mmCIF file of C-alpha atoms in Angstrom:
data_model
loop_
_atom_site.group_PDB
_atom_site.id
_atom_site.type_symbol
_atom_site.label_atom_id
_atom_site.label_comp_id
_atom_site.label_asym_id
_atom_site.label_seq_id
_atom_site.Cartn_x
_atom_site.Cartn_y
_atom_site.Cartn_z
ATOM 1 C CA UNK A 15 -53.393 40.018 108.863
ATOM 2 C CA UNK A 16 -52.318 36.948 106.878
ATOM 3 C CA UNK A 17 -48.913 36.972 105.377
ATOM 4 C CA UNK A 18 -47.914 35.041 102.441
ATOM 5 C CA UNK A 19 -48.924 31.961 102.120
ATOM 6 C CA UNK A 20 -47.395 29.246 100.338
ATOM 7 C CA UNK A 21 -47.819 25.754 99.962
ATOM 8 C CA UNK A 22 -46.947 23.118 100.156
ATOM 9 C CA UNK A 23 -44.359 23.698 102.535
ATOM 10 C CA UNK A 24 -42.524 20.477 102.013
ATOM 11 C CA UNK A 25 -42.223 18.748 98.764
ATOM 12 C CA UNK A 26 -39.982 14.988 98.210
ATOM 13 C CA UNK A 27 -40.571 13.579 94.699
ATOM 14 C CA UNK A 28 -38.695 11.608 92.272
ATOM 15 C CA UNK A 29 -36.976 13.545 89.070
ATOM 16 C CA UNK A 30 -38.893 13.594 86.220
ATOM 17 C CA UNK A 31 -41.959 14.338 88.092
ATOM 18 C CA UNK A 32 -43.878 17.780 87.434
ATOM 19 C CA UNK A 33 -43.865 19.940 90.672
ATOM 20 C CA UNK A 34 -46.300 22.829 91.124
ATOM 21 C CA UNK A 35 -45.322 25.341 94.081
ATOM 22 C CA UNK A 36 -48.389 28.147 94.659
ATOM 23 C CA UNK A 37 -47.846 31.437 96.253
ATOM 24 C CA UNK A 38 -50.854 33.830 98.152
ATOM 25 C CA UNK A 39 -49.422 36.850 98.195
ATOM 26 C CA UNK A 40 -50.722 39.473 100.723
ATOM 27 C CA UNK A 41 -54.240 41.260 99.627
ATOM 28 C CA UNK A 42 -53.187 44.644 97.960
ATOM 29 C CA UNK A 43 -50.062 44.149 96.839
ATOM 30 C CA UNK A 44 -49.547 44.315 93.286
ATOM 31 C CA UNK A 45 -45.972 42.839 92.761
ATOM 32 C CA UNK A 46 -44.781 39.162 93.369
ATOM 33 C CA UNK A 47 -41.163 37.666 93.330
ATOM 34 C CA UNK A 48 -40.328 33.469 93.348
ATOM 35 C CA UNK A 49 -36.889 33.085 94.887
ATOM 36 C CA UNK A 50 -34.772 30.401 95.162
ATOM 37 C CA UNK A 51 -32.215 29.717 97.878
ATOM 38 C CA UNK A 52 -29.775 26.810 98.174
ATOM 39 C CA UNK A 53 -26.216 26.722 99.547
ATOM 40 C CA UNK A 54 -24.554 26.901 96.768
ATOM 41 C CA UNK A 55 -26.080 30.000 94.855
ATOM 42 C CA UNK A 56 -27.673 31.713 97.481
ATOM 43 C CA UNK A 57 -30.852 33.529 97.144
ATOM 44 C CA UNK A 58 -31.855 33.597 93.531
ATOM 45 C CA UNK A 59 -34.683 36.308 91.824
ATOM 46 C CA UNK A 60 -36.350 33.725 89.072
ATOM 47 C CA UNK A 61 -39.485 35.619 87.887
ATOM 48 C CA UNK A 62 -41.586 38.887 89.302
ATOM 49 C CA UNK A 63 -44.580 39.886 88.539
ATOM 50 C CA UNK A 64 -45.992 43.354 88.311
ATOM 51 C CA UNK A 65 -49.850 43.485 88.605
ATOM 52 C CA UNK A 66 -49.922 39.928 87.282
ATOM 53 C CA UNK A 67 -47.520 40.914 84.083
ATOM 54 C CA UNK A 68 -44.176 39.229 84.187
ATOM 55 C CA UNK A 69 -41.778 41.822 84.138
ATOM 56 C CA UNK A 70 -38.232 40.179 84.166
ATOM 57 C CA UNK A 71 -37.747 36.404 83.583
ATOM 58 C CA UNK A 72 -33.776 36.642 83.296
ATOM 59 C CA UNK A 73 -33.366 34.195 86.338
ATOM 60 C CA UNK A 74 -35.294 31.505 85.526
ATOM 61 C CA UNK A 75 -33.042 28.528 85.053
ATOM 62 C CA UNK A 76 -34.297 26.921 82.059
ATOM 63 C CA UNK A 77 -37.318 26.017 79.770
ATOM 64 C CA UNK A 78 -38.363 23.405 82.356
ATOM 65 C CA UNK A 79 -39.306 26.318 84.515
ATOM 66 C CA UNK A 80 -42.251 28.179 84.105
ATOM 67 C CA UNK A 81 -44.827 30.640 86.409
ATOM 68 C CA UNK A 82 -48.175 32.092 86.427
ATOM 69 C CA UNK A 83 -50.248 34.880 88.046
ATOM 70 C CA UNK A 84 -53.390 34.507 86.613
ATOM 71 C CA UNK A 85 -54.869 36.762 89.553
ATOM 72 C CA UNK A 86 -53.628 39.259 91.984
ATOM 73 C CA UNK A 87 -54.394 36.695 94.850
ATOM 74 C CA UNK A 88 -52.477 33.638 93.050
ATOM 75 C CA UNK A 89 -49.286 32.452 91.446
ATOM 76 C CA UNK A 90 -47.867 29.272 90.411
ATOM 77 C CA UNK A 91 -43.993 28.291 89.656
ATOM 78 C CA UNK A 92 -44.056 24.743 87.769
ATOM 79 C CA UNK A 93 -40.811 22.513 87.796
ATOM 80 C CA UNK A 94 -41.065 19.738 84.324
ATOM 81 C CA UNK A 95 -39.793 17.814 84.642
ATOM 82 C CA UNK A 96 -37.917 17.905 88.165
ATOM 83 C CA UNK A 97 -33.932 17.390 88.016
ATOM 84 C CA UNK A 98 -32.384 16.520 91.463
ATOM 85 C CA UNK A 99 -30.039 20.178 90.984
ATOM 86 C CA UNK A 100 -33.892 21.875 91.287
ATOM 87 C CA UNK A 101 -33.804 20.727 95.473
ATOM 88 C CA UNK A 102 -34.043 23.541 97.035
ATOM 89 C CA UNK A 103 -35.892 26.469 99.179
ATOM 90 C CA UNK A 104 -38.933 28.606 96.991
ATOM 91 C CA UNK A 105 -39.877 31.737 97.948
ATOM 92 C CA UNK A 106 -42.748 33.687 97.402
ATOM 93 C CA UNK A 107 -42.213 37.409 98.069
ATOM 94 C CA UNK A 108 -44.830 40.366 97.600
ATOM 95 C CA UNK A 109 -45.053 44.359 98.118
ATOM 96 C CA UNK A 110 -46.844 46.814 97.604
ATOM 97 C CA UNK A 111 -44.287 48.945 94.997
ATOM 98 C CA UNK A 112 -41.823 47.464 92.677
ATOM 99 C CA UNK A 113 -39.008 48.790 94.641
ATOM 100 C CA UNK A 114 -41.184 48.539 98.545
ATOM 101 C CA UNK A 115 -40.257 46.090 101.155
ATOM 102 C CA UNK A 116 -40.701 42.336 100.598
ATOM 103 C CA UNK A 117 -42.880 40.061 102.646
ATOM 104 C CA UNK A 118 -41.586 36.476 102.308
ATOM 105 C CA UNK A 119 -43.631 33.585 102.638
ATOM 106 C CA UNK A 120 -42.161 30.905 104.652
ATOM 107 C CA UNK A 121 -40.854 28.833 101.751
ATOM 108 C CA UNK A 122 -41.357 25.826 99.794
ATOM 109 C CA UNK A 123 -38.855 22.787 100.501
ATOM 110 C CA UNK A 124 -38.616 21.329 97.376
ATOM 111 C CA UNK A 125 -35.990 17.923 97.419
ATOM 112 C CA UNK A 126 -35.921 15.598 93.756
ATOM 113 C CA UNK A 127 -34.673 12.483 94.389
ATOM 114 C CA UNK B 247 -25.507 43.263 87.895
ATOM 115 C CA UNK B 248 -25.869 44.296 91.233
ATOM 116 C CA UNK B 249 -23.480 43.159 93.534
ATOM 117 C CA UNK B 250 -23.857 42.567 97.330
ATOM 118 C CA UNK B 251 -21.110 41.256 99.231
ATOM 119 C CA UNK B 252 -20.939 40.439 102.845
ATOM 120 C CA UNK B 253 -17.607 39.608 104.322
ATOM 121 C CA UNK B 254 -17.691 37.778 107.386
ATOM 122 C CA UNK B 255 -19.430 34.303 107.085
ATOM 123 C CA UNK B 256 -19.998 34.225 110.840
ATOM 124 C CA UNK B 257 -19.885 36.409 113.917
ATOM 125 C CA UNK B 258 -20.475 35.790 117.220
ATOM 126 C CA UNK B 259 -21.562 38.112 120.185
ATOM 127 C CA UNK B 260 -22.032 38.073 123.823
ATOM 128 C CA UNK B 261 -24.990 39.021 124.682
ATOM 129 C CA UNK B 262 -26.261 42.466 125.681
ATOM 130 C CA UNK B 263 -23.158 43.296 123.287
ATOM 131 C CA UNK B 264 -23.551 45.461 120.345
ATOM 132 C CA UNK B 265 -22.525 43.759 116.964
ATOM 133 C CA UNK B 266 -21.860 45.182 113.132
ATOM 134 C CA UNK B 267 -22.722 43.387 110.437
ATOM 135 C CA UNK B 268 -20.417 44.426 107.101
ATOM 136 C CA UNK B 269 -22.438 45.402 103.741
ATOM 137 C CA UNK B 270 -20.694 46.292 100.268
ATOM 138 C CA UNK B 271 -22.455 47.310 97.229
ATOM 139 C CA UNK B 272 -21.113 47.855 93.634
ATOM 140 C CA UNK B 273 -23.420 50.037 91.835
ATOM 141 C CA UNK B 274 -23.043 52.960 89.505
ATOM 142 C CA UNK B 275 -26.460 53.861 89.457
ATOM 143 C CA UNK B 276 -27.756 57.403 92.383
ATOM 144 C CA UNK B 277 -30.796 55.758 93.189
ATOM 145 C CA UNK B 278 -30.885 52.266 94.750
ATOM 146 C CA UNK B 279 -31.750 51.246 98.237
ATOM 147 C CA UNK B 280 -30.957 48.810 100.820
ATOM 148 C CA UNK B 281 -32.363 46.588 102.721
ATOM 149 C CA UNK B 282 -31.280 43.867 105.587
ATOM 150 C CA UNK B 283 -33.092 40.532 106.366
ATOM 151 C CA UNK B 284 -32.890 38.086 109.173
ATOM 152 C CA UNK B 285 -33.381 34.501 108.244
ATOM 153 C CA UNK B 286 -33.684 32.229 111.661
ATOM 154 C CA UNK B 287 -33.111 28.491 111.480
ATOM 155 C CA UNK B 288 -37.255 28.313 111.218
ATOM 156 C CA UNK B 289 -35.988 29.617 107.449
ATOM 157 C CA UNK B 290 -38.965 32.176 107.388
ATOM 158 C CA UNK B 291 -37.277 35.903 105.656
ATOM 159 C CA UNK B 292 -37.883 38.788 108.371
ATOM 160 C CA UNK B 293 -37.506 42.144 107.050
ATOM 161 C CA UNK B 294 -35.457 44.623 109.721
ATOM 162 C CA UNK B 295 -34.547 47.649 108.149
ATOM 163 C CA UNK B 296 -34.142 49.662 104.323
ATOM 164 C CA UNK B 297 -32.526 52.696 103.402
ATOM 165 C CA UNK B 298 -32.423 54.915 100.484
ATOM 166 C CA UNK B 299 -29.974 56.608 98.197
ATOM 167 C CA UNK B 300 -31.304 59.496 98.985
ATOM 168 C CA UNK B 301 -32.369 59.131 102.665
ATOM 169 C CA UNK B 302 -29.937 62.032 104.081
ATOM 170 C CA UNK B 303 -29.982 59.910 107.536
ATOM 171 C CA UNK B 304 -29.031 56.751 108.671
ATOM 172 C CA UNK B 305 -32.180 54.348 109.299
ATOM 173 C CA UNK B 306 -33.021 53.292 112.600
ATOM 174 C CA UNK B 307 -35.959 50.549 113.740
ATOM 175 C CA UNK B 308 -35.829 49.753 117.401
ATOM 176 C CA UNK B 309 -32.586 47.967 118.038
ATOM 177 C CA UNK B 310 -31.555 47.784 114.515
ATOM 178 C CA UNK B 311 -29.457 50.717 112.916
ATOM 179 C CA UNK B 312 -27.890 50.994 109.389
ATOM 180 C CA UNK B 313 -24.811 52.712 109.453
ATOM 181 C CA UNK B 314 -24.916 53.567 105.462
ATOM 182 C CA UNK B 315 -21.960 55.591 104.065
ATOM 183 C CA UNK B 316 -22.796 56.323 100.359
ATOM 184 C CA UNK B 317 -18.875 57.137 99.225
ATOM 185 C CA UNK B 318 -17.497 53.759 100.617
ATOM 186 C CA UNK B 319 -20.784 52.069 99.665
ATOM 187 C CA UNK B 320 -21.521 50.296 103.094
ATOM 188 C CA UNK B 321 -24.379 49.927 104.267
ATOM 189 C CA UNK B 322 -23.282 48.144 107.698
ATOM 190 C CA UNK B 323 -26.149 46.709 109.847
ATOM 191 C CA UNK B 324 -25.864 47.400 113.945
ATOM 192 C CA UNK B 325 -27.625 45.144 116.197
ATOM 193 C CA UNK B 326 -27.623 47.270 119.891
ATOM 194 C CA UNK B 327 -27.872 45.262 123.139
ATOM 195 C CA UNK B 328 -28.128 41.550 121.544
ATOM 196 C CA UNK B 329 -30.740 39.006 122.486
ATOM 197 C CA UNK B 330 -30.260 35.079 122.525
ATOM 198 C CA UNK B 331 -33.154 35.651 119.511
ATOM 199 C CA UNK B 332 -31.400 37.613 117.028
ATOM 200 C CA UNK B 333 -29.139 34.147 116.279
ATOM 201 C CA UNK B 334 -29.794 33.835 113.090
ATOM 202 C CA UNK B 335 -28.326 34.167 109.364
ATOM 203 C CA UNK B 336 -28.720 38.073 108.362
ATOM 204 C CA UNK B 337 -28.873 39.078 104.445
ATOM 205 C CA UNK B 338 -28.286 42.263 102.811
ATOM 206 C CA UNK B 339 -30.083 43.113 99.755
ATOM 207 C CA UNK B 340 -30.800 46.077 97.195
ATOM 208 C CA UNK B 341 -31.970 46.921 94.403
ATOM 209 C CA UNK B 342 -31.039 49.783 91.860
ATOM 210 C CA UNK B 343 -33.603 52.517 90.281
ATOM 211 C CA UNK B 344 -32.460 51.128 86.744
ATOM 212 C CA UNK B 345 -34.074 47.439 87.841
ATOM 213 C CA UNK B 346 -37.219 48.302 90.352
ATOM 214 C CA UNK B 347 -38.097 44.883 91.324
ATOM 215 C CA UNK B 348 -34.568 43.101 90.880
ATOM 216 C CA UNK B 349 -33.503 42.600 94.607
ATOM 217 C CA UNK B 350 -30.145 41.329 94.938
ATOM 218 C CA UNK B 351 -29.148 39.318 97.831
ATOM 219 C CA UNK B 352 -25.443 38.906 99.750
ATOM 220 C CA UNK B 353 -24.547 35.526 100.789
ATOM 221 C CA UNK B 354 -25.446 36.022 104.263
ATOM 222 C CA UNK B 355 -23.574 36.432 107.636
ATOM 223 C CA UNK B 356 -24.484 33.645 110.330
ATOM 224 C CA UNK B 357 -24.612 35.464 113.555
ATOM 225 C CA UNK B 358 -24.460 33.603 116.782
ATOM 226 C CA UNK B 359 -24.989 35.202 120.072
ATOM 227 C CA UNK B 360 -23.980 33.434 123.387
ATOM 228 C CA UNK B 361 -24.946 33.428 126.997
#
């Protein structure tokens, strides 16, 4: 069964460029979570999603983040424009309940030079 | 918000040794559960083990065990008979009924387990 997927895996680009980060998450499973993990802060909730309806935006960082599910089978998190403090690991997590296990994906390595 | 803390930054275990990893949580709210993750240096999160508020016994999945006592809020994770695999940084998370969806993480223990 495919877990979720995420791509790219590895991202480098220069601040001020727009990132996109897309998320899979497994078929069936109607909520979706975008982490974010870095030394410093840990792991971060930014945005989940609830049969495609953001339900709780609190942790995204500022306006220059934003995120989509315009399906059940895809999601987006968009970095613009891309600050070097936005390096980092992005994960994609879904389940089946609100409150169920999560299945990571393996993570987006995002660096902003 | 939730709070999650995790005490020891790193352990370290011989192997075939039994190990306890230390989980707090701060929450005033009687139905939240808990959950523990293992995050190898591959960086890919593994889920091991949840438990319930209301789960009336401790959780068990193969060599994993949560040794949860609700009136000192711990929700300790026991690794039986470690392997040279389970090296690896171990998170506990949990969320509260108030905020279904809202996981909070710790900031990780990093265990180690030697020859």
């Amino acid at each position: 069964d495919a877990g979720v997927i995420q791509s790219p895996r590895h991202e480098v680009t220069e601040m001020g460029q727009e990132v996109t980060l897309r998320c899979k998450p497994i078929s069936g499973h109607n909520s979706l979570f975008w982490y974010r993990q870095t030394m410093m802060r840990g792991l971060e909730l930014l945005i989940y999603f609830n049969n495609n309806v953001p339900i709780d935006d609190s942790g995204m960082p500022e306006d220059r983040f934003s995120a989509k599910m315009p399906n059940a089978s895809f999601s987006t998190l968009k970095i613009q424009p891309s600050e070097p403090r936005d390096s980092a690991v992005y994960f994609c997590a879904s389940s089946l309940l609100q409150a169920g296990e999560l299945f990571f994906g393996e993570g987006s390595r995002l660096t902003v030079l | 918000a939730q709070k999650i803390t995790q005490t020891q930054p790193g352990m370290f275990v011989q192997e075939k040794e039994a190990v306890t990893l230390d989980c707090t949580y701060d929450t005033s709210d009687p139905s939240y559960g808990l959950f523990w993750y293992k995050q190898p240096s591959s960086g890919e999160m593994i889920f091991l083990i949840y438990q319930g508020s209301y789960d009336q016994q401790n959780a068990t999945e193969g060599r994993y065990s949560l040794n949860f006592q609700k009136a000192r809020k711990s929700a300790n994770l026991v690794i039986s008979a470690s392997q040279l695999g389970d090296s690896a940084m171990y998170f506990c998370a949990s969320y509260r009924g108030s905020t279904l969806g809202r996981l909070y993480f710790g900031r990780g223990t990093q265990l180690t387990v030697w020859p």
